[in-house]
Coordinates of N, CA and C and ligand atoms in Angstrom, one line a residue:
M18 N -5.4 -23.6 46.4 CA -5.8 -22.2 46.6 C -5.5 -21.8 48.1
A19 N -5.0 -20.6 48.3 CA -4.7 -20.2 49.7 C -5.8 -19.2 50.2
G20 N -5.6 -18.7 51.4 CA -6.5 -17.7 51.9 C -7.8 -18.2 52.5
K21 N -7.7 -19.5 52.9 CA -8.9 -20.1 53.6 C -8.6 -20.4 55.0
L22 N -9.7 -20.8 55.7 CA -9.6 -21.1 57.1 C -10.2 -22.5 57.4
I23 N -9.5 -23.4 58.1 CA -10.1 -24.6 58.5 C -10.2 -24.7 60.0
I24 N -11.4 -24.9 60.5 CA -11.6 -24.8 62.0 C -11.9 -26.2 62.5
F25 N -11.1 -26.7 63.4 CA -11.4 -28.0 64.1 C -11.7 -27.7 65.6
S26 N -12.9 -28.1 66.0 CA -13.4 -27.9 67.3 C -13.9 -29.2 67.9
A27 N -13.9 -29.3 69.2 CA -14.4 -30.5 69.8 C -14.2 -30.4 71.3
P28 N -14.9 -31.2 72.1 CA -14.6 -31.2 73.5 C -13.2 -31.7 73.7
S29 N -12.6 -31.3 74.8 CA -11.2 -31.7 75.1 C -11.1 -33.3 75.1
G30 N -10.2 -33.8 74.4 CA -10.0 -35.3 74.5 C -10.6 -36.0 73.3
A31 N -11.4 -35.3 72.4 CA -12.0 -36.0 71.3 C -11.1 -36.3 70.2
G32 N -9.9 -35.6 70.1 CA -8.9 -36.0 69.1 C -8.6 -34.9 68.1
K33 N -9.0 -33.7 68.4 CA -8.7 -32.6 67.4 C -7.2 -32.3 67.2
T34 N -6.5 -32.3 68.2 CA -5.0 -32.0 68.1 C -4.4 -33.0 67.2
T35 N -4.7 -34.3 67.5 CA -4.1 -35.4 66.7 C -4.5 -35.2 65.2
L36 N -5.7 -34.9 64.9 CA -6.2 -34.7 63.5 C -5.6 -33.5 62.9
V37 N -5.5 -32.4 63.6 CA -4.9 -31.2 63.0 C -3.4 -31.4 62.7
K38 N -2.7 -32.1 63.6 CA -1.3 -32.4 63.3 C -1.2 -33.3 62.1
Y39 N -2.0 -34.3 62.0 CA -2.0 -35.1 60.8 C -2.2 -34.3 59.5
L40 N -3.2 -33.5 59.5 CA -3.6 -32.7 58.3 C -2.4 -31.8 57.9
I41 N -1.8 -31.2 58.9 CA -0.7 -30.3 58.6 C 0.5 -31.0 57.9
D42 N 0.6 -32.3 58.2 CA 1.7 -33.1 57.6 C 1.3 -33.5 56.1
Q43 N 0.1 -33.3 55.7 CA -0.3 -33.7 54.4 C 0.0 -32.5 53.4
D44 N -0.1 -32.8 52.1 CA 0.3 -31.8 51.2 C -0.9 -30.8 50.9
L45 N -1.3 -30.1 51.9 CA -2.5 -29.3 51.8 C -2.3 -27.8 51.9
N46 N -1.0 -27.4 52.1 CA -0.6 -26.0 52.3 C -1.4 -25.4 53.5
L47 N -1.3 -26.1 54.6 CA -2.0 -25.6 55.8 C -1.0 -25.2 56.9
A48 N -1.2 -24.1 57.5 CA -0.3 -23.7 58.6 C -1.1 -23.5 59.9
F49 N -0.6 -23.9 61.0 CA -1.3 -23.9 62.3 C -1.4 -22.5 62.9
S50 N -2.6 -22.1 63.3 CA -2.7 -20.8 64.0 C -2.3 -21.0 65.4
V51 N -1.3 -20.4 65.8 CA -0.8 -20.5 67.2 C -1.5 -19.5 68.1
S52 N -2.3 -20.1 69.1 CA -3.1 -19.2 70.0 C -2.2 -18.8 71.1
A53 N -2.6 -17.7 71.8 CA -2.0 -17.3 73.0 C -2.8 -18.0 74.1
C54 N -2.2 -18.5 75.2 CA -2.9 -19.1 76.3 C -2.2 -18.9 77.6
S55 N -3.0 -18.9 78.7 CA -2.5 -18.6 80.0 C -2.3 -19.8 80.9
R56 N -2.6 -21.0 80.3 CA -2.3 -22.2 81.2 C -0.9 -22.5 81.2
D57 N -0.5 -23.4 82.1 CA 0.9 -23.8 82.2 C 1.3 -24.7 80.9
K58 N 2.5 -24.6 80.5 CA 3.0 -25.4 79.4 C 3.1 -26.9 79.8
R59 N 2.6 -27.8 78.9 CA 2.8 -29.2 79.2 C 4.3 -29.6 78.8
P60 N 4.8 -30.6 79.4 CA 6.3 -30.9 79.2 C 6.7 -31.0 77.7
H61 N 5.8 -31.6 76.9 CA 6.3 -31.8 75.5 C 6.0 -30.6 74.6
E62 N 5.3 -29.6 75.1 CA 4.9 -28.4 74.3 C 6.0 -27.4 74.1
V63 N 6.0 -26.7 73.0 CA 7.0 -25.7 72.7 C 6.3 -24.3 72.6
D64 N 6.9 -23.4 73.3 CA 6.4 -22.0 73.3 C 6.6 -21.4 71.9
G65 N 5.5 -20.9 71.3 CA 5.6 -20.3 70.0 C 5.2 -21.3 68.9
E66 N 5.2 -22.6 69.3 CA 4.7 -23.6 68.3 C 3.4 -24.2 68.6
D67 N 3.2 -24.6 69.9 CA 1.9 -25.1 70.3 C 1.0 -23.9 70.8
Y68 N 1.6 -23.1 71.5 CA 0.9 -21.9 72.0 C 1.9 -20.8 72.2
Y69 N 1.5 -19.6 72.3 CA 2.3 -18.5 72.9 C 1.9 -18.5 74.4
F70 N 2.7 -19.0 75.3 CA 2.3 -19.0 76.7 C 2.6 -17.7 77.4
V71 N 1.5 -17.1 77.9 CA 1.6 -15.8 78.6 C 0.9 -15.9 80.0
S72 N 1.2 -14.9 80.8 CA 0.5 -14.9 82.1 C -0.9 -14.3 81.9
V73 N -1.7 -14.5 82.9 CA -3.1 -13.9 82.9 C -3.0 -12.4 82.7
K74 N -2.0 -11.8 83.3 CA -1.9 -10.3 83.2 C -1.5 -9.9 81.8
E75 N -0.6 -10.6 81.2 CA -0.2 -10.3 79.8 C -1.4 -10.5 78.9
F76 N -2.2 -11.6 79.1 CA -3.3 -11.9 78.3 C -4.3 -10.8 78.3
K77 N -4.6 -10.3 79.6 CA -5.6 -9.3 79.7 C -5.1 -8.0 79.0
E78 N -3.9 -7.8 79.0 CA -3.3 -6.6 78.3 C -3.5 -6.7 76.8
K79 N -3.4 -7.9 76.3 CA -3.6 -8.1 74.9 C -5.1 -7.9 74.5
I80 N -6.0 -8.3 75.4 CA -7.4 -8.1 75.2 C -7.7 -6.6 75.1
R81 N -7.1 -5.9 76.1 CA -7.3 -4.5 76.1 C -6.8 -3.8 74.9
K82 N -5.7 -4.3 74.3 CA -5.2 -3.7 73.1 C -5.9 -4.1 71.8
G83 N -6.9 -5.0 71.9 CA -7.7 -5.5 70.8 C -6.8 -6.4 69.9
E84 N -6.0 -7.2 70.5 CA -5.1 -8.0 69.6 C -5.7 -9.3 69.1
F85 N -6.9 -9.7 69.6 CA -7.5 -11.0 69.3 C -8.6 -10.9 68.3
V86 N -8.7 -11.9 67.4 CA -9.9 -12.1 66.6 C -11.0 -12.6 67.5
E87 N -10.7 -13.5 68.4 CA -11.6 -14.0 69.4 C -10.8 -14.5 70.6
W88 N -11.4 -14.4 71.8 CA -10.7 -15.0 72.9 C -11.7 -15.5 73.9
E89 N -11.3 -16.3 74.8 CA -12.3 -16.9 75.8 C -11.6 -17.4 77.0
E90 N -12.3 -17.3 78.1 CA -11.8 -18.0 79.4 C -12.3 -19.4 79.3
V91 N -11.6 -20.3 78.6 CA -12.2 -21.6 78.3 C -12.4 -22.4 79.5
Y92 N -11.5 -22.3 80.5 CA -11.7 -22.9 81.8 C -11.4 -21.8 82.8
P93 N -12.0 -21.8 84.0 CA -11.8 -20.7 85.0 C -10.3 -20.4 85.1
G94 N -9.9 -19.2 84.9 CA -8.5 -18.8 85.0 C -7.6 -19.2 83.9
Q95 N -8.2 -19.9 82.9 CA -7.3 -20.3 81.7 C -7.9 -19.6 80.5
F96 N -7.1 -18.6 80.0 CA -7.6 -17.8 78.8 C -6.9 -18.3 77.6
Y97 N -7.6 -18.3 76.5 CA -7.1 -18.7 75.2 C -7.6 -17.7 74.1
G98 N -6.8 -17.4 73.2 CA -7.2 -16.5 72.1 C -6.5 -16.6 70.9
T99 N -7.1 -16.2 69.8 CA -6.5 -16.2 68.4 C -6.0 -14.8 68.1
P100 N -4.7 -14.7 68.0 CA -4.1 -13.3 67.7 C -4.4 -13.0 66.2
K101 N -4.8 -11.7 66.0 CA -5.1 -11.3 64.6 C -3.9 -11.5 63.7
T102 N -2.7 -11.3 64.3 CA -1.5 -11.5 63.5 C -1.3 -12.9 63.0
E103 N -1.9 -13.9 63.6 CA -1.7 -15.3 63.1 C -2.3 -15.4 61.7
I104 N -3.5 -15.0 61.6 CA -4.2 -15.1 60.3 C -3.5 -14.3 59.2
E105 N -3.1 -13.1 59.6 CA -2.3 -12.2 58.6 C -1.0 -12.9 58.2
R106 N -0.3 -13.4 59.2 CA 1.0 -14.0 59.0 C 0.9 -15.2 58.0
I107 N -0.1 -16.1 58.2 CA -0.3 -17.3 57.4 C -0.8 -17.0 56.0
W108 N -1.7 -16.1 55.9 CA -2.2 -15.7 54.6 C -1.1 -15.0 53.8
A109 N -0.2 -14.2 54.5 CA 0.9 -13.5 53.8 C 1.9 -14.5 53.2
M110 N 2.0 -15.7 53.9 CA 2.9 -16.8 53.4 C 2.3 -17.5 52.2
G111 N 1.0 -17.2 51.9 CA 0.3 -17.9 50.8 C -0.3 -19.2 51.2
S112 N -0.5 -19.4 52.5 CA -1.1 -20.7 53.0 C -2.5 -20.5 53.5
N113 N -3.1 -21.6 53.9 CA -4.4 -21.6 54.5 C -4.2 -21.9 56.0
V114 N -5.1 -21.3 56.8 CA -4.9 -21.4 58.3 C -5.7 -22.6 58.8
I115 N -5.1 -23.3 59.8 CA -5.9 -24.4 60.5 C -5.9 -24.1 61.9
F116 N -7.1 -24.2 62.6 CA -7.3 -23.8 64.0 C -7.6 -25.1 64.8
D117 N -7.1 -25.2 66.0 CA -7.5 -26.2 67.0 C -8.1 -25.3 68.1
I118 N -9.4 -25.3 68.2 CA -10.0 -24.2 69.0 C -11.2 -24.7 69.7
D119 N -11.6 -24.2 70.8 CA -12.8 -24.7 71.5 C -14.1 -24.4 70.7
V120 N -15.2 -25.0 71.1 CA -16.4 -24.9 70.2 C -16.9 -23.5 70.1
V121 N -16.9 -22.7 71.1 CA -17.5 -21.4 71.0 C -16.6 -20.5 70.1
G122 N -15.3 -20.7 70.3 CA -14.3 -19.9 69.4 C -14.5 -20.4 68.0
G123 N -14.8 -21.7 67.7 CA -14.9 -22.2 66.4 C -16.2 -21.5 65.7
V124 N -17.3 -21.5 66.5 CA -18.5 -20.9 65.9 C -18.2 -19.4 65.6
N125 N -17.5 -18.7 66.5 CA -17.2 -17.3 66.4 C -16.4 -17.0 65.1
I126 N -15.4 -17.8 64.9 CA -14.5 -17.6 63.7 C -15.3 -17.8 62.4
K127 N -16.1 -18.9 62.4 CA -17.0 -19.2 61.3 C -17.9 -18.0 60.9
K128 N -18.5 -17.4 62.0 CA -19.4 -16.3 61.8 C -18.7 -15.1 61.1
Q129 N -17.4 -14.9 61.5 CA -16.7 -13.8 61.0 C -16.2 -14.0 59.5
Y130 N -15.8 -15.3 59.2 CA -15.2 -15.5 57.9 C -16.1 -16.3 56.9
R131 N -17.2 -16.7 57.3 CA -18.3 -17.4 56.5 C -17.7 -18.3 55.5
N132 N -17.9 -18.0 54.1 CA -17.5 -19.1 53.2 C -16.0 -19.2 53.0
R133 N -15.2 -18.4 53.6 CA -13.8 -18.6 53.6 C -13.4 -19.7 54.6
A134 N -14.3 -20.0 55.5 CA -14.0 -20.9 56.6 C -14.8 -22.2 56.5
L135 N -14.2 -23.3 56.8 CA -14.9 -24.6 56.9 C -14.8 -25.0 58.4
S136 N -15.9 -25.2 59.0 CA -15.9 -25.6 60.5 C -16.2 -27.0 60.7
V137 N -15.4 -27.7 61.4 CA -15.5 -29.2 61.5 C -15.6 -29.5 63.0
F138 N -16.6 -30.2 63.4 CA -16.8 -30.6 64.8 C -16.4 -32.1 64.9
I139 N -15.4 -32.4 65.8 CA -15.0 -33.7 66.1 C -15.8 -34.3 67.3
M140 N -16.6 -35.3 67.0 CA -17.5 -35.8 68.0 C -16.8 -37.1 68.6
P141 N -16.7 -37.2 69.9 CA -16.3 -38.4 70.5 C -17.3 -39.5 70.4
P142 N -17.0 -40.8 70.3 CA -18.0 -41.8 70.1 C -18.9 -41.9 71.3
S143 N -18.4 -41.5 72.5 CA -19.3 -41.5 73.7 C -18.5 -40.7 74.8
L144 N -19.2 -40.3 75.9 CA -18.6 -39.5 77.0 C -17.6 -40.5 77.7
R145 N -18.0 -41.7 77.8 CA -17.2 -42.7 78.5 C -15.8 -42.8 77.8
E146 N -15.9 -42.9 76.4 CA -14.6 -43.0 75.6 C -13.8 -41.7 75.8
L147 N -14.5 -40.6 75.8 CA -13.8 -39.3 76.0 C -13.0 -39.3 77.3
E148 N -13.7 -39.7 78.3 CA -13.0 -39.8 79.6 C -11.8 -40.7 79.6
K149 N -11.9 -41.8 78.9 CA -10.8 -42.8 78.8 C -9.6 -42.2 78.1
R150 N -9.9 -41.4 77.0 CA -8.9 -40.8 76.2 C -8.1 -39.7 77.0
L151 N -8.9 -39.0 77.8 CA -8.3 -37.9 78.6 C -7.5 -38.5 79.7
R152 N -8.0 -39.6 80.3 CA -7.2 -40.3 81.3 C -5.9 -40.9 80.7
N153 N -6.0 -41.5 79.6 CA -4.8 -42.1 78.9 C -3.8 -41.0 78.5
R154 N -4.3 -39.8 78.2 CA -3.4 -38.8 77.8 C -2.5 -38.3 78.9
S155 N -3.1 -38.5 80.1 CA -2.3 -38.2 81.4 C -1.8 -36.7 81.4
T156 N -2.5 -35.8 80.9 CA -2.0 -34.4 81.0 C -2.7 -33.6 82.0
E157 N -3.9 -34.1 82.6 CA -4.7 -33.3 83.5 C -4.7 -33.9 84.9
N158 N -4.7 -33.0 85.9 CA -4.9 -33.5 87.2 C -6.4 -33.8 87.4
R159 N -6.8 -34.4 88.5 CA -8.2 -34.8 88.7 C -9.1 -33.7 88.5
E160 N -8.8 -32.6 89.1 CA -9.7 -31.4 89.1 C -9.9 -30.9 87.6
N161 N -8.8 -30.8 86.9 CA -8.9 -30.3 85.5 C -9.6 -31.3 84.6
L162 N -9.4 -32.6 84.9 CA -10.1 -33.6 84.1 C -11.6 -33.5 84.3
Q163 N -12.0 -33.3 85.6 CA -13.5 -33.1 85.8 C -14.0 -31.9 85.2
K164 N -13.3 -30.8 85.2 CA -13.7 -29.5 84.6 C -13.9 -29.8 83.1
R165 N -13.0 -30.6 82.5 CA -13.1 -30.8 81.0 C -14.3 -31.7 80.7
L166 N -14.5 -32.7 81.5 CA -15.6 -33.6 81.3 C -17.0 -32.9 81.4
T167 N -17.1 -32.1 82.5 CA -18.3 -31.3 82.7 C -18.6 -30.4 81.5
K168 N -17.5 -29.8 81.0 CA -17.7 -28.9 79.9 C -18.1 -29.6 78.6
A169 N -17.5 -30.8 78.5 CA -17.8 -31.6 77.2 C -19.2 -31.8 77.0
K170 N -20.0 -32.0 78.0 CA -21.4 -32.3 77.8 C -22.1 -31.1 77.2
A171 N -21.8 -29.9 77.7 CA -22.4 -28.7 77.1 C -21.9 -28.5 75.7
E172 N -20.6 -28.8 75.4 CA -20.0 -28.5 74.1 C -20.6 -29.3 73.0
I173 N -21.0 -30.5 73.4 CA -21.6 -31.4 72.3 C -22.9 -30.8 71.7
N174 N -23.6 -30.0 72.5 CA -24.8 -29.3 72.0 C -24.5 -28.3 70.9
Y175 N -23.3 -27.9 70.7 CA -22.9 -26.9 69.7 C -22.7 -27.6 68.3
A176 N -22.6 -28.9 68.3 CA -22.2 -29.6 67.1 C -23.1 -29.2 65.9
P177 N -24.4 -29.0 66.0 CA -25.2 -28.7 64.8 C -24.8 -27.3 64.2
E178 N -24.1 -26.5 64.9 CA -23.7 -25.2 64.4 C -22.5 -25.3 63.4
F179 N -21.9 -26.4 63.3 CA -20.7 -26.6 62.5 C -21.1 -27.1 61.1
D180 N -20.2 -26.8 60.1 CA -20.5 -27.2 58.7 C -20.6 -28.7 58.6
I181 N -19.7 -29.4 59.4 CA -19.6 -30.9 59.3 C -19.3 -31.5 60.7
I182 N -19.9 -32.6 60.9 CA -19.6 -33.4 62.2 C -18.9 -34.7 61.8
I183 N -17.7 -34.9 62.4 CA -17.1 -36.2 62.1 C -17.0 -37.0 63.4
V184 N -17.4 -38.2 63.5 CA -17.3 -39.0 64.7 C -15.9 -39.7 64.7
N185 N -15.1 -39.4 65.7 CA -13.8 -39.9 65.8 C -13.8 -41.2 66.6
D186 N -14.2 -42.3 65.9 CA -14.2 -43.6 66.5 C -12.8 -44.3 66.2
N187 N -12.8 -44.8 64.9 CA -11.5 -45.4 64.5 C -10.6 -44.3 63.9
L188 N -9.4 -44.1 64.5 CA -8.6 -43.0 64.1 C -8.2 -43.0 62.6
N189 N -7.9 -44.1 62.1 CA -7.4 -44.1 60.7 C -8.6 -43.7 59.7
K190 N -9.8 -44.2 60.1 CA -11.0 -43.9 59.3 C -11.2 -42.4 59.4
T191 N -11.1 -41.9 60.6 CA -11.4 -40.4 60.8 C -10.3 -39.6 60.0
K192 N -9.1 -40.0 60.0 CA -8.1 -39.3 59.3 C -8.4 -39.2 57.8
R193 N -8.8 -40.4 57.2 CA -9.2 -40.4 55.8 C -10.4 -39.5 55.5
E194 N -11.3 -39.5 56.4 CA -12.5 -38.7 56.2 C -12.2 -37.2 56.3
A195 N -11.4 -36.8 57.3 CA -11.0 -35.4 57.5 C -10.2 -35.0 56.3
L196 N -9.3 -35.8 55.8 CA -8.4 -35.4 54.6 C -9.3 -35.2 53.4
S197 N -10.2 -36.0 53.2 CA -11.1 -35.9 52.0 C -11.9 -34.6 52.1
I198 N -12.5 -34.4 53.2 CA -13.4 -33.2 53.4 C -12.6 -31.9 53.2
V199 N -11.4 -31.8 53.9 CA -10.6 -30.6 53.8 C -10.0 -30.4 52.4
S200 N -9.6 -31.5 51.8 CA -9.1 -31.3 50.4 C -10.1 -30.7 49.5
E201 N -11.3 -31.3 49.6 CA -12.4 -30.8 48.7 C -12.7 -29.3 48.9
F202 N -12.7 -28.9 50.2 CA -13.0 -27.5 50.5 C -11.9 -26.6 50.0
L203 N -10.6 -27.1 50.1 CA -9.5 -26.2 49.7 C -9.5 -26.1 48.1
K204 N -10.0 -27.1 47.5 CA -10.0 -27.1 46.0 C -11.1 -26.2 45.5
S205 N -12.2 -26.0 46.2 CA -13.4 -25.3 45.7 C -13.1 -23.8 45.6
P206 N -13.7 -23.1 44.6 CA -13.5 -21.7 44.4 C -14.2 -20.9 45.6
L207 N -13.8 -19.7 45.9 CA -14.4 -19.0 46.9 C -15.7 -18.3 46.5
Ligands
ADP330 P1 -8.0 -32.9 71.8 O1 -7.0 -32.1 71.1 O2 -9.4 -32.9 71.2 O3 -8.1 -32.6 73.3 P2 -6.2 -35.2 71.4 O4 -5.9 -35.1 70.0 O5 -5.1 -34.7 72.4 O6 -7.6 -34.5 71.8 O7 -6.6 -36.7 71.8 C1 -6.9 -37.1 73.1 C2 -6.2 -38.5 73.3 O8 -6.9 -39.5 72.6 C3 -4.8 -38.5 72.8 O9 -4.0 -39.3 73.7 C4 -4.9 -39.2 71.4 O10 -3.7 -39.9 71.1 C5 -6.1 -40.2 71.7 N1 -6.9 -40.4 70.5 C6 -7.2 -39.5 69.4 N2 -8.1 -40.1 68.6 C7 -8.3 -41.4 69.0 C8 -9.1 -42.5 68.5 N3 -9.8 -42.4 67.4 N4 -9.1 -43.6 69.2 C9 -8.4 -43.7 70.4 N5 -7.6 -42.7 70.9 C10 -7.6 -41.6 70.2
5GP331 P1 -5.7 -27.4 75.8 O1 -5.5 -26.8 77.1 O2 -6.2 -28.8 75.9 O3 -4.6 -27.2 74.9 O4 -6.9 -26.6 75.1 C1 -8.1 -26.4 75.8 C2 -9.2 -25.9 74.8 O5 -8.9 -24.6 74.4 C3 -9.3 -26.8 73.6 O6 -10.6 -27.0 73.3 C4 -8.6 -25.9 72.5 O7 -9.0 -26.2 71.2 C5 -9.1 -24.5 73.0 N1 -8.3 -23.4 72.4 C6 -7.0 -23.4 72.0 N2 -6.7 -22.2 71.4 C7 -7.8 -21.5 71.5 C8 -8.1 -20.1 71.0 O8 -7.3 -19.4 70.5 N3 -9.4 -19.7 71.3 C9 -10.4 -20.5 71.8 N4 -11.6 -20.0 72.0 N5 -10.1 -21.7 72.3 C10 -8.9 -22.2 72.1

């Protein structure tokens, strides 16, 4: 069945991008909602696939025009938002939407779409492990890494607002769990 939304949220480094990419490769008819964002592109990222990379000025222009379902200044000076056109585009293709989105954005989308949406919180096994994963990913400078770790502590408090919490300790186990939960939700009638 199409026309549903799957939301994956977590503190940065918990593993949501890894899990979302895995689920998209399964036979679930899921398409990724490409967000707009104002941070710099990482070397392996593709504009229009990972994000629509825009300047802060362009981002604010889009806010003014009401182009977002939700948006946030996730880190100071770094804006992220879900364009309304993404959900329309994906539903028009007859697919379900999957989001990789920060925790406040995830709660926000769930509130708007209720039973059409499944919200999943990916919990890191510990803050120490989260820091290790972020360091190993080597995408952030020291300042950004600290910003992300500080924010993570507050984000974990949002976990109870999600439909489901999955602890991402062993990645293969987490993948199996995520696949089973998402498949069940997509099979269920609206
Ligand atoms: P997020 O999108 O939540 O910021 P990522 O998916 O980029 O997180 O994962 C952060 C890093 O941790 C990546 O380098 C990823 O390969 C790694 N990772 C993801 N899940 C696990 C896991 N269960 N055990 C160890 N490393 C993991
Ligand atoms: P990153 O810079 O690591 O790609 O993403 C930083 C955070 O922004 C992550 O938690 C990511 O899920 C979140 N994010 C990505 N797109 C959106 C969006 O459209 N809206 C909101 N609110 N958060 C987003």
